[in-house]
PDB file of C-alpha atoms in Angstrom:
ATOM      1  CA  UNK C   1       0.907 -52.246  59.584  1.00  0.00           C
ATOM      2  CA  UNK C   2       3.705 -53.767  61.743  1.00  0.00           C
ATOM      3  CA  UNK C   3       3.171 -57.204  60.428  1.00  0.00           C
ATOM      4  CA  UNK C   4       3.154 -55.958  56.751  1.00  0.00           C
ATOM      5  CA  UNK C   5       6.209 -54.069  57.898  1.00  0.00           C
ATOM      6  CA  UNK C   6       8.092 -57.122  59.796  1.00  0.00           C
ATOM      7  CA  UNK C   7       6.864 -59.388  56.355  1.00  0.00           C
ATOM      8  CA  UNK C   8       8.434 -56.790  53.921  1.00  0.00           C
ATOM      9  CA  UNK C   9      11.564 -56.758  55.875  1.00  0.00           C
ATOM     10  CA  UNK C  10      12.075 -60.527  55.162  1.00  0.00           C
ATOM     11  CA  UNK C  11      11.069 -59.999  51.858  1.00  0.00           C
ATOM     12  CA  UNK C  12      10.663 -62.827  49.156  1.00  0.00           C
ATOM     13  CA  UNK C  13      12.880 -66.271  50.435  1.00  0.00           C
ATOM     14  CA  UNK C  14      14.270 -67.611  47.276  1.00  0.00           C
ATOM     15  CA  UNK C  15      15.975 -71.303  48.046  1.00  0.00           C
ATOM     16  CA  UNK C  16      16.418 -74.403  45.521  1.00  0.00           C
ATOM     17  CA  UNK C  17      15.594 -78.145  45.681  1.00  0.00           C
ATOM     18  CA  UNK C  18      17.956 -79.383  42.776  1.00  0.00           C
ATOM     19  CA  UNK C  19      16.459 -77.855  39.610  1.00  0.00           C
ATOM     20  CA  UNK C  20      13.056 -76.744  41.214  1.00  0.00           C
ATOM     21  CA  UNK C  21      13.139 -72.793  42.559  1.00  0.00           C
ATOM     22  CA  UNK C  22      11.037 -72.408  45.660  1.00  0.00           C
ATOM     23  CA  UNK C  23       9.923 -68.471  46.107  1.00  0.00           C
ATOM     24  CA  UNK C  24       7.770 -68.057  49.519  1.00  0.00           C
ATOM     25  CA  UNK C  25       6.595 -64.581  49.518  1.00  0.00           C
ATOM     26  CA  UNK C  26       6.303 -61.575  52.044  1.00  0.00           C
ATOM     27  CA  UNK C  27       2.536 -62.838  52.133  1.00  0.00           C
ATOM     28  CA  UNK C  28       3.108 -66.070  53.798  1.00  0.00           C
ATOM     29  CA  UNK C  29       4.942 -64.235  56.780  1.00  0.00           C
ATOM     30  CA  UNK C  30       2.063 -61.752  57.038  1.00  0.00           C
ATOM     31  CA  UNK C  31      -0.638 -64.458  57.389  1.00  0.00           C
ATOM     32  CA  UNK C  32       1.686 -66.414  59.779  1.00  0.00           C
ATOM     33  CA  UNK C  33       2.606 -63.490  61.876  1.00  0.00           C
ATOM     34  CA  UNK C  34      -1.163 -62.952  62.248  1.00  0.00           C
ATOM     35  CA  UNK C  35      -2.341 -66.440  63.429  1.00  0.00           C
ATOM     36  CA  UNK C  36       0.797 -66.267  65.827  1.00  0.00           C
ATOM     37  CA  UNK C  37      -0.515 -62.764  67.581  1.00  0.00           C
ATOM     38  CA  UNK C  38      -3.966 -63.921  67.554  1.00  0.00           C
ATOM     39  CA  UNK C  39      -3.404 -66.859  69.960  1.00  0.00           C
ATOM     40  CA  UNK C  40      -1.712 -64.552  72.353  1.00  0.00           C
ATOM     41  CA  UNK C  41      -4.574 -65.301  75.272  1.00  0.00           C
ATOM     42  CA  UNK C  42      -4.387 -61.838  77.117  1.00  0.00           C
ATOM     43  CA  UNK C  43      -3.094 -58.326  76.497  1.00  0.00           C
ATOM     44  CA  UNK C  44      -3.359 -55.790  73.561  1.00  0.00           C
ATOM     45  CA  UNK C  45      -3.646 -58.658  71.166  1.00  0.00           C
ATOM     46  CA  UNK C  46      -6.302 -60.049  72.765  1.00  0.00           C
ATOM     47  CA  UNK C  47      -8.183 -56.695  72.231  1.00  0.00           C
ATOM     48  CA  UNK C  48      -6.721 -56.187  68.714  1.00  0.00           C
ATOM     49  CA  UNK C  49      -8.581 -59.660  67.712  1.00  0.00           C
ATOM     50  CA  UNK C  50     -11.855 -59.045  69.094  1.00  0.00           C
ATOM     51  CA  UNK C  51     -14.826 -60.475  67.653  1.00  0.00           C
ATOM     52  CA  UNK C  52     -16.001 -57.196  66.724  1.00  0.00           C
ATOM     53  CA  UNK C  53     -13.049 -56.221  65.187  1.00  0.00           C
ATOM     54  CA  UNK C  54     -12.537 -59.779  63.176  1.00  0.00           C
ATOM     55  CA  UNK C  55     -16.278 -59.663  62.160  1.00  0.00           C
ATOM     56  CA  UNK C  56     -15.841 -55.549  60.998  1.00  0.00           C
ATOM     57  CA  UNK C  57     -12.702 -56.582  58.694  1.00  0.00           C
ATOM     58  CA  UNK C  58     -14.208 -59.503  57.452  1.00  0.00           C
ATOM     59  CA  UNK C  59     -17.036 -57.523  56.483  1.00  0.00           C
ATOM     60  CA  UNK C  60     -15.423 -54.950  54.600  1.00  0.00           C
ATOM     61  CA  UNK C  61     -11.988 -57.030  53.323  1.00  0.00           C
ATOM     62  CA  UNK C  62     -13.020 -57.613  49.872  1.00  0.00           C
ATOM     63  CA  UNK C  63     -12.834 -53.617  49.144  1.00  0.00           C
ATOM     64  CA  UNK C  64      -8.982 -54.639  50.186  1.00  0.00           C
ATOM     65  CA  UNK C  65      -9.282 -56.266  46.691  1.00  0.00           C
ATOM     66  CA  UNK C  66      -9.903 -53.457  44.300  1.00  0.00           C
ATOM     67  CA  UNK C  67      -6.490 -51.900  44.102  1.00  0.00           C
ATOM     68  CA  UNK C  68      -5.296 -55.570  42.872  1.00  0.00           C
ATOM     69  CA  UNK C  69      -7.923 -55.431  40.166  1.00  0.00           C
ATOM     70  CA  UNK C  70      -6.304 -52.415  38.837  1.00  0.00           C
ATOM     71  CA  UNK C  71      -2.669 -53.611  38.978  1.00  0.00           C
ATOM     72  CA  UNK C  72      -3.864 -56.546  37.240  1.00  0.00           C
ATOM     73  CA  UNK C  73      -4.947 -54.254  34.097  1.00  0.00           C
ATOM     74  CA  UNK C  74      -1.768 -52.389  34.430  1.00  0.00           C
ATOM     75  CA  UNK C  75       0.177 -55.192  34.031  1.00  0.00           C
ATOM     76  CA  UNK C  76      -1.577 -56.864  31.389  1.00  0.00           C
ATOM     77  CA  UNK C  77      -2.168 -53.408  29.312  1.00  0.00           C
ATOM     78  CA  UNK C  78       1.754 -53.502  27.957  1.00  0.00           C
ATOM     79  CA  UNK C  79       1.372 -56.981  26.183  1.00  0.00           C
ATOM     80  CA  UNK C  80      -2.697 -56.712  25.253  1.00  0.00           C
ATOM     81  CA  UNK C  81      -2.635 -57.469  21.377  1.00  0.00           C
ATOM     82  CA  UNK C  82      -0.717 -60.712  22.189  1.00  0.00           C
ATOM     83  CA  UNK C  83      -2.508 -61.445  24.759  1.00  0.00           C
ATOM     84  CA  UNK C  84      -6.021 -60.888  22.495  1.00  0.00           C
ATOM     85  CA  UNK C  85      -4.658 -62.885  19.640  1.00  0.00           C
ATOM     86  CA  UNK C  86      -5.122 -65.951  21.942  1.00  0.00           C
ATOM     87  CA  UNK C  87      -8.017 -65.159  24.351  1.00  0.00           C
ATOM     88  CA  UNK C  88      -9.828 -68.138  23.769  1.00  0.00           C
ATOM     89  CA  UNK C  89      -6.969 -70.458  25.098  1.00  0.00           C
ATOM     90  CA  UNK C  90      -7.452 -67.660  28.882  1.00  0.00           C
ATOM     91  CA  UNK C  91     -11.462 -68.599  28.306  1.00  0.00           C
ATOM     92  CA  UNK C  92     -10.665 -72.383  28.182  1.00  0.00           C
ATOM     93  CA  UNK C  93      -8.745 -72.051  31.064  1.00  0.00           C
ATOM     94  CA  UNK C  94     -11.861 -71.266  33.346  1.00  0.00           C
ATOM     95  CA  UNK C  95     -12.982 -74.847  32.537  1.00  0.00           C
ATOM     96  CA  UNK C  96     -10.417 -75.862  35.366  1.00  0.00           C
ATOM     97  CA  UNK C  97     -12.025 -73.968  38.192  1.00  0.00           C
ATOM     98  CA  UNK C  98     -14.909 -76.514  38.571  1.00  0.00           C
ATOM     99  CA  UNK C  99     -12.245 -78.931  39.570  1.00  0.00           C
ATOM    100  CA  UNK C 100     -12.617 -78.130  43.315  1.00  0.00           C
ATOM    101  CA  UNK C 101     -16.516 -79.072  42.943  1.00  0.00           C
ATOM    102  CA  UNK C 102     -16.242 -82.018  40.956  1.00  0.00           C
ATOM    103  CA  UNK C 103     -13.252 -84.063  42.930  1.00  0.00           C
ATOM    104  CA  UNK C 104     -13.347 -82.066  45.983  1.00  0.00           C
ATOM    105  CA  UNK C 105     -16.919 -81.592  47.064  1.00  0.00           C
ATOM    106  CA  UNK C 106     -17.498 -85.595  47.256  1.00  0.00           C
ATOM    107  CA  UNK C 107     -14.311 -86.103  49.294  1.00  0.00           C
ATOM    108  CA  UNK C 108     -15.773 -83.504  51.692  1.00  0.00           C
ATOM    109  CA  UNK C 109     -18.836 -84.974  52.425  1.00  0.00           C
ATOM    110  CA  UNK C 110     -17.839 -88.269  52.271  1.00  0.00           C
ATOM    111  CA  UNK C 111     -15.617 -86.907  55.359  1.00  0.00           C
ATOM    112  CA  UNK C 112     -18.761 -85.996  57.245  1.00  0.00           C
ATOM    113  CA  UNK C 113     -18.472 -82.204  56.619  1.00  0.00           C
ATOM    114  CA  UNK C 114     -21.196 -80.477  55.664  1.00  0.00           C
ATOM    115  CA  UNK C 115     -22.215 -76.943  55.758  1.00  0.00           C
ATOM    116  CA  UNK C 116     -18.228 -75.548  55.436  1.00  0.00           C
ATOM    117  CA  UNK C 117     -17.898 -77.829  52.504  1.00  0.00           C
ATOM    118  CA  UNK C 118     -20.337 -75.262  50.212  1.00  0.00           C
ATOM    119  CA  UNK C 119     -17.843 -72.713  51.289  1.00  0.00           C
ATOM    120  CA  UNK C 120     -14.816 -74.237  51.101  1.00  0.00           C
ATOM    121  CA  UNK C 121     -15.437 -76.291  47.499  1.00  0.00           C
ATOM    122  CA  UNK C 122     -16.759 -73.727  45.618  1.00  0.00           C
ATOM    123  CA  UNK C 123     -13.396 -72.880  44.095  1.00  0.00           C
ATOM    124  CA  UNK C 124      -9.839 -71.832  45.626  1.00  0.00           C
ATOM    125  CA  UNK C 125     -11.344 -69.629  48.437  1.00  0.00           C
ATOM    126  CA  UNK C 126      -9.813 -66.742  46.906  1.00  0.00           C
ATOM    127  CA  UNK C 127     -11.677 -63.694  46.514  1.00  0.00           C
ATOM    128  CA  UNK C 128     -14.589 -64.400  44.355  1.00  0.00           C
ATOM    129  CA  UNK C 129     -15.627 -67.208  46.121  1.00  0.00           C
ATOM    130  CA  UNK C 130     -15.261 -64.776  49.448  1.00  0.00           C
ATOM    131  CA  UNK C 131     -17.171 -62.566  48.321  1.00  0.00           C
ATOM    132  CA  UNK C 132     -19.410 -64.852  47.063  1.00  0.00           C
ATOM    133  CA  UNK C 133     -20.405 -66.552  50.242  1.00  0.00           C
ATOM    134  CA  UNK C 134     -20.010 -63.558  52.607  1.00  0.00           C
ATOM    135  CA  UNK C 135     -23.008 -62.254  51.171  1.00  0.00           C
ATOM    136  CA  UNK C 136     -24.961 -64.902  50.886  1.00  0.00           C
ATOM    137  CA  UNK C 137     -24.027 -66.649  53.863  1.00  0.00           C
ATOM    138  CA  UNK C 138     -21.955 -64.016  55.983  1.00  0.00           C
ATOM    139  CA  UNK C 139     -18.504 -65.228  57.394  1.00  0.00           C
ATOM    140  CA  UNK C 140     -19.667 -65.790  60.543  1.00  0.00           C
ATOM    141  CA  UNK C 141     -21.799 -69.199  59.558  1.00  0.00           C
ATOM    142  CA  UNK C 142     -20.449 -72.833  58.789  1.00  0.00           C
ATOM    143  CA  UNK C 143     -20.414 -71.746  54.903  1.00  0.00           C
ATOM    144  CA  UNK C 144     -18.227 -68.783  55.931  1.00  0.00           C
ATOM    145  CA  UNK C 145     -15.534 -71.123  58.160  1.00  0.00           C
ATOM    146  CA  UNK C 146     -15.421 -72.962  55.166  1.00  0.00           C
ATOM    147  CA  UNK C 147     -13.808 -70.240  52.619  1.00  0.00           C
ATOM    148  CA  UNK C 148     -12.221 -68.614  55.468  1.00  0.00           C
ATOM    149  CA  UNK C 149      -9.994 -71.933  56.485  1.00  0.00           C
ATOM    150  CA  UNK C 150      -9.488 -72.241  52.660  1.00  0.00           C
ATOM    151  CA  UNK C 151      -8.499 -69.017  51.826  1.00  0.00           C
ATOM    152  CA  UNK C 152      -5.460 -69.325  54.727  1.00  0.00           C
ATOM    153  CA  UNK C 153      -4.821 -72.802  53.802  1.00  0.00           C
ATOM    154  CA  UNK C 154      -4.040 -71.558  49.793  1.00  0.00           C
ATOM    155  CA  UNK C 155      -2.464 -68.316  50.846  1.00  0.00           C
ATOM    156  CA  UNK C 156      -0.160 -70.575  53.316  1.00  0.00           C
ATOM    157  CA  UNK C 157       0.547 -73.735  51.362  1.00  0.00           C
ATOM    158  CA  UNK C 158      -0.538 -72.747  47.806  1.00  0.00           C
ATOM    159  CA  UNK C 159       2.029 -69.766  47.255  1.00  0.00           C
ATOM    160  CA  UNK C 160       4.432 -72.586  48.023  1.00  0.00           C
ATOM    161  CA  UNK C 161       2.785 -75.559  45.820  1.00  0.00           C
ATOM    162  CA  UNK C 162       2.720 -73.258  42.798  1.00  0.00           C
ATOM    163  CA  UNK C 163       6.025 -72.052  43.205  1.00  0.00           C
ATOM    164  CA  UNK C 164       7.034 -75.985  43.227  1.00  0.00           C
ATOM    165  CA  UNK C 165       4.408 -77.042  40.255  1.00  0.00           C
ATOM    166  CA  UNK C 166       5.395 -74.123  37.984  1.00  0.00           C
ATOM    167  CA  UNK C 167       9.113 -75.162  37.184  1.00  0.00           C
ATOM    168  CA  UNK C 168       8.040 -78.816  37.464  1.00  0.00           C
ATOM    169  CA  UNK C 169       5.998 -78.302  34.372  1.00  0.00           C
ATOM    170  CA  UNK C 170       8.677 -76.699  32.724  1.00  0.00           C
ATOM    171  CA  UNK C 171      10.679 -79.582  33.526  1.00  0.00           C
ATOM    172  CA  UNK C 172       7.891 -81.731  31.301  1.00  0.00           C
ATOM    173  CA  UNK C 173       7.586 -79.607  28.364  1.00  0.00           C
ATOM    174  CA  UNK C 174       5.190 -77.287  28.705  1.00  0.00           C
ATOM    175  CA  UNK C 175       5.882 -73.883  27.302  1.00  0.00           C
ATOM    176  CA  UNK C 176       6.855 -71.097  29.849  1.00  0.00           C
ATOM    177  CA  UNK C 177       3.657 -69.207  28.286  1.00  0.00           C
ATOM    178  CA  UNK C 178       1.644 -71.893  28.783  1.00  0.00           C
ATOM    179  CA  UNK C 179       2.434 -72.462  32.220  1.00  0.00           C
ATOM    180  CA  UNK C 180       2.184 -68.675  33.055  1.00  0.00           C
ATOM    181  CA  UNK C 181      -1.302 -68.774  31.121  1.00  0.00           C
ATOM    182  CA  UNK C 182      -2.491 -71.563  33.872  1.00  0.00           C
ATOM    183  CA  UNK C 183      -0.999 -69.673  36.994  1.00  0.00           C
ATOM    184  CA  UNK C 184      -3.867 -67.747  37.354  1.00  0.00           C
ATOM    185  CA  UNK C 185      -5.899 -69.773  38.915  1.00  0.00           C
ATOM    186  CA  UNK C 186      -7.562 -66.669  41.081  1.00  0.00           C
ATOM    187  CA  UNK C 187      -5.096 -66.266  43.463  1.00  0.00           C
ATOM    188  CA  UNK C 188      -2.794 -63.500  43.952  1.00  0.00           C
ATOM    189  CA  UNK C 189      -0.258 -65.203  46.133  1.00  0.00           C
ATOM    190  CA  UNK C 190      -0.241 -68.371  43.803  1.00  0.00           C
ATOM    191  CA  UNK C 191      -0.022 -66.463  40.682  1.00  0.00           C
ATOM    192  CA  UNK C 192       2.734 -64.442  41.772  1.00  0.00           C
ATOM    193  CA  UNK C 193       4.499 -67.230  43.446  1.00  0.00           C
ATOM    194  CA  UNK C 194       4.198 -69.344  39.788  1.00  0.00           C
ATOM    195  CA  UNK C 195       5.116 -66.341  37.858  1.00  0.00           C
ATOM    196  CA  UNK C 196       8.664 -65.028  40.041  1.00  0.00           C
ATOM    197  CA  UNK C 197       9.473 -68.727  39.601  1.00  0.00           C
ATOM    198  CA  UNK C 198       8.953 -68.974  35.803  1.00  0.00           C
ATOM    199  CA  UNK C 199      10.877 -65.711  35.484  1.00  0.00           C
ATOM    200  CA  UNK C 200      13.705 -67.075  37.491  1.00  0.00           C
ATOM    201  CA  UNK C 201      13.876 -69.556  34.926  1.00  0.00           C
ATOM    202  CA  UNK C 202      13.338 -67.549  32.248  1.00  0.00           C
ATOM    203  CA  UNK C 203      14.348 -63.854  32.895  1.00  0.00           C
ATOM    204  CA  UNK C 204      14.510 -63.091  29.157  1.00  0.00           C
ATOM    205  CA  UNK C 205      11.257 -63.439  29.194  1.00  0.00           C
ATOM    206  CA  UNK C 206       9.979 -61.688  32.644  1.00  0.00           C
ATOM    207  CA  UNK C 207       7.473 -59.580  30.661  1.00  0.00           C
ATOM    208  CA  UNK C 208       5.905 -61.532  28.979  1.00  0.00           C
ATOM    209  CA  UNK C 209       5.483 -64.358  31.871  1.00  0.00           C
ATOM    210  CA  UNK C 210       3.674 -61.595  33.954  1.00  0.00           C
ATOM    211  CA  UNK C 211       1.539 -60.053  31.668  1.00  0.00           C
ATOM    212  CA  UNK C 212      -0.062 -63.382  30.630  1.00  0.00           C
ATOM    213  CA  UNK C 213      -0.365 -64.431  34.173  1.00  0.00           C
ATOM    214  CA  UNK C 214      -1.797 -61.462  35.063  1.00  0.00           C
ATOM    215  CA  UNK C 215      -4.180 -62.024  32.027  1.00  0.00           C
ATOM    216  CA  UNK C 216      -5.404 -65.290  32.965  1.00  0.00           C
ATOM    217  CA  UNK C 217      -5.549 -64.014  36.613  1.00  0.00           C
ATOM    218  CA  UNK C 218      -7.842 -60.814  35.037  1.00  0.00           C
ATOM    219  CA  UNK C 219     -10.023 -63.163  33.599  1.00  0.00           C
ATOM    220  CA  UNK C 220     -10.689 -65.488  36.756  1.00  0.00           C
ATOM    221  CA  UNK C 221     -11.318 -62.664  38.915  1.00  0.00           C
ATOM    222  CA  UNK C 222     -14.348 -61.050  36.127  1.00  0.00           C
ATOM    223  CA  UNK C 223     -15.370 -63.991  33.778  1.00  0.00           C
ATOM    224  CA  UNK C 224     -14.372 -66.711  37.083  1.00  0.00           C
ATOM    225  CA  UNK C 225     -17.546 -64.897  38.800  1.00  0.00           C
ATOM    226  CA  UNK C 226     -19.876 -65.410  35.947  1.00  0.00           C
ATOM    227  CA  UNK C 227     -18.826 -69.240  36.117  1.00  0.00           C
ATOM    228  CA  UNK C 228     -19.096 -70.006  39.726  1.00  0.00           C
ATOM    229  CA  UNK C 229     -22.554 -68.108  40.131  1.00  0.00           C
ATOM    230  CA  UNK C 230     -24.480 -69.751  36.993  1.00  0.00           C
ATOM    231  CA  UNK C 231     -22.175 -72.831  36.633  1.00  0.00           C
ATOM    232  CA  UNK C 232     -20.719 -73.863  39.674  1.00  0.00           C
ATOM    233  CA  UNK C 233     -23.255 -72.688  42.311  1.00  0.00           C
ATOM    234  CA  UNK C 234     -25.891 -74.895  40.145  1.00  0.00           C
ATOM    235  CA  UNK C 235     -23.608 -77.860  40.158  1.00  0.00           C
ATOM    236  CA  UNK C 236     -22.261 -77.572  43.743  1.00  0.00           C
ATOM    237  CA  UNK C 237     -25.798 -77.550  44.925  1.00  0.00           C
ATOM    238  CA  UNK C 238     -27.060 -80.676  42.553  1.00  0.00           C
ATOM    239  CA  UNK C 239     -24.044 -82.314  44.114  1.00  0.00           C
ATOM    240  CA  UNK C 240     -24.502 -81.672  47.689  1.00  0.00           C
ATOM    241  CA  UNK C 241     -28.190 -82.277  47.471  1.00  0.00           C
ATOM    242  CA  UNK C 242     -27.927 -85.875  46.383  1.00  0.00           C
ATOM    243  CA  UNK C 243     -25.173 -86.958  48.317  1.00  0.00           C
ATOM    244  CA  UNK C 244     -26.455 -85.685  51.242  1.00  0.00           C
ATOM    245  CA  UNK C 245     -29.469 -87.052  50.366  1.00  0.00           C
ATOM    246  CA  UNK C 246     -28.031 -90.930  50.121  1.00  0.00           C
ATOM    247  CA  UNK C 247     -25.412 -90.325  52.943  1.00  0.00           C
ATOM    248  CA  UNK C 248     -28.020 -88.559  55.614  1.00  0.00           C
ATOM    249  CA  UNK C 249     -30.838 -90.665  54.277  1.00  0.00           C
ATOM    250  CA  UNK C 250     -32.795 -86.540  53.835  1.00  0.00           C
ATOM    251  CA  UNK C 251     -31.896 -83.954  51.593  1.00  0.00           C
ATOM    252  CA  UNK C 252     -30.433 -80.358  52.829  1.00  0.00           C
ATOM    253  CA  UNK C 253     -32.191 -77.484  50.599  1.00  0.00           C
ATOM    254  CA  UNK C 254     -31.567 -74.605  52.905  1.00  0.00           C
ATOM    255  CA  UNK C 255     -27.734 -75.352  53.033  1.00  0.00           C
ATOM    256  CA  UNK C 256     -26.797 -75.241  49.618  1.00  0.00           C
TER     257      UNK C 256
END
C-alpha cells in the first residue's frame, strides 16, 4: 500500500520528444519501487519478501485481475454498437499474438535458453499467459521465471514502447481508431499507456480511443485464452520440440 501510495503521488509523467508524447504511468514506479525494496539485504524488507510470502502472492495474484476484467466491460459498454459493427476487424487482431512464438521462440533457443523460453514466448507475459503457466507449471519452475521476467520486463519497458509506437503510427497514417484497436495487445499498462497517448493527440476523440482499446483489450484477455491454449500451446510445443531436437541432438517432451 505505501508503494501504490508513493506511485500515485507521482502520478502519470507526461514529457515530449519533438512530436512523439511519452506517458510513463504510476505503474512503472510501483514495479520499480518494488525491485528497489526487495534487494534491501536485511531488515523488515527482508522479511516482507520472503519466499513464503513471494510464493503466497504469486499464487493467488491473478484474482488481482478480476476487478480489471470488469472495468474493461464498463468502459467498452458506452460505445458497444460501434464497437459490434466491426468485431471482426478486434477478432483479426488476435492473429498478432502468435508473433512472440513464431519470431521469438527460435531466437530464444537459439540463445541456449530452454525451459523459461515456454514461459516467456508464449505471448506478452501478461495475465493469460500467467495464469496459464502457473498452473501448469507453478511460478516457482524454469517455465514460471520465464513469464515472471517477462511480465516485469513489458510492465517496465512496454508501457513506455507503446506510449512511443502509438503516436509514431499516427505519424504514418494510420487512423487513431485503428491504432487504439491494436493497443490491446493484453496488457493493461501498454494499453493504457497507447491509449492516454492517442488521446493526447486526439482529445476530441478520448471516448472513443478508450472504448475501442478497451475492446480489443476485452477480447485478448477472453478470446486471447482460447488462442494460446488450442493454437499457440500446440505450435509453441511443435516448435520447441524440433529445435531442441536438432540443437540438443534429443527431443524435450516433458518441457513443453
Amino acid at each position: 500500500m505505501v508503494i501504490d501510495f508513493i506511485a500515485e503521488l507521482i502520478g502519470t509523467l507526461t514529457f515530449t520528444l519533438g512530436t512523439i508524447t511519452i506517458s510513463v504511468l504510476p505503474l512503472v514506479f510501483a514495479v520499480i519501487l518494488g525491485i528497489v525494496f526487495s534487494l534491501i539485504p536485511s531488515g523488515f524488507f527482508k522479511r516482507l519478501y520472503s519466499n513464503d510470502r513471494v510464493k503466497f502472492a504469486g499464487k493467488y495474484m491473478i484474482f488481482i485481475m478480476l476487478p480489471l476484467m470488469a472495468r474493461y466491460g464498463a468502459d467498452v459498454a458506452p460505445k458497444i454498437n460501434e464497437i459490434l459493427s466491426i468485431g471482426w476487424v478486434f477478432l483479426i487482431h488476435e492473429a498478432g499474438n502468435l508473433g512472440t512464438i513464431l519470431f521469438g521462440l527460435p531466437i530464444a533457443l537459439l540463445l541456449g535458453i530452454r525451459r523459461e523460453a515456454i514461459g516467456s514466448t508464449l505471448g506478452l507475459g501478461r495475465e493469460g499467459e500467467l495464469a496459464y503457466i502457473s498452473e501448469k507449471y507453478t511460478l516457482d519452475s524454469p517455465e514460471g521465471h520465464g513469464v515472471l521476467g517477462i511480465y516485469l520486463i513489458g510492465t517496465v519497458f512496454g508501457s513506455i514502447v507503446f506510449s512511443i509506437l502509438a503516436p509514431l503510427l499516427l505519424a504514418m497514417g494510420f487512423d487513431f481508431r485503428a491504432v487504439a484497436m491494436s493497443s490491446g495487445v493484453g496488457s493493461a499498462s501498454m494499453m493504457t499507456a497507447a491509449s492516454s497517448a492517442l488521446v493526447a493527440i486526439h482529445p476530441a476523440h478520448a471516448e472513443t480511443i478508450t472504448s475501442y482499446a478497451a475492446a480489443s483489450q476485452l477480447l485478448t484477455s477472453f478470446i486471447g485464452t482460447y488462442i494460446m491454449y488450442f493454437i499457440a500451446v500446440p505450435l509453441q510445443r511443435f516448435i520447441y520440440n524440433h529445435m531442441t531436437a536438432k540443437l540438443d541432438k534429443h527431443p524435450v517432451q516433458e518441457a513443453a
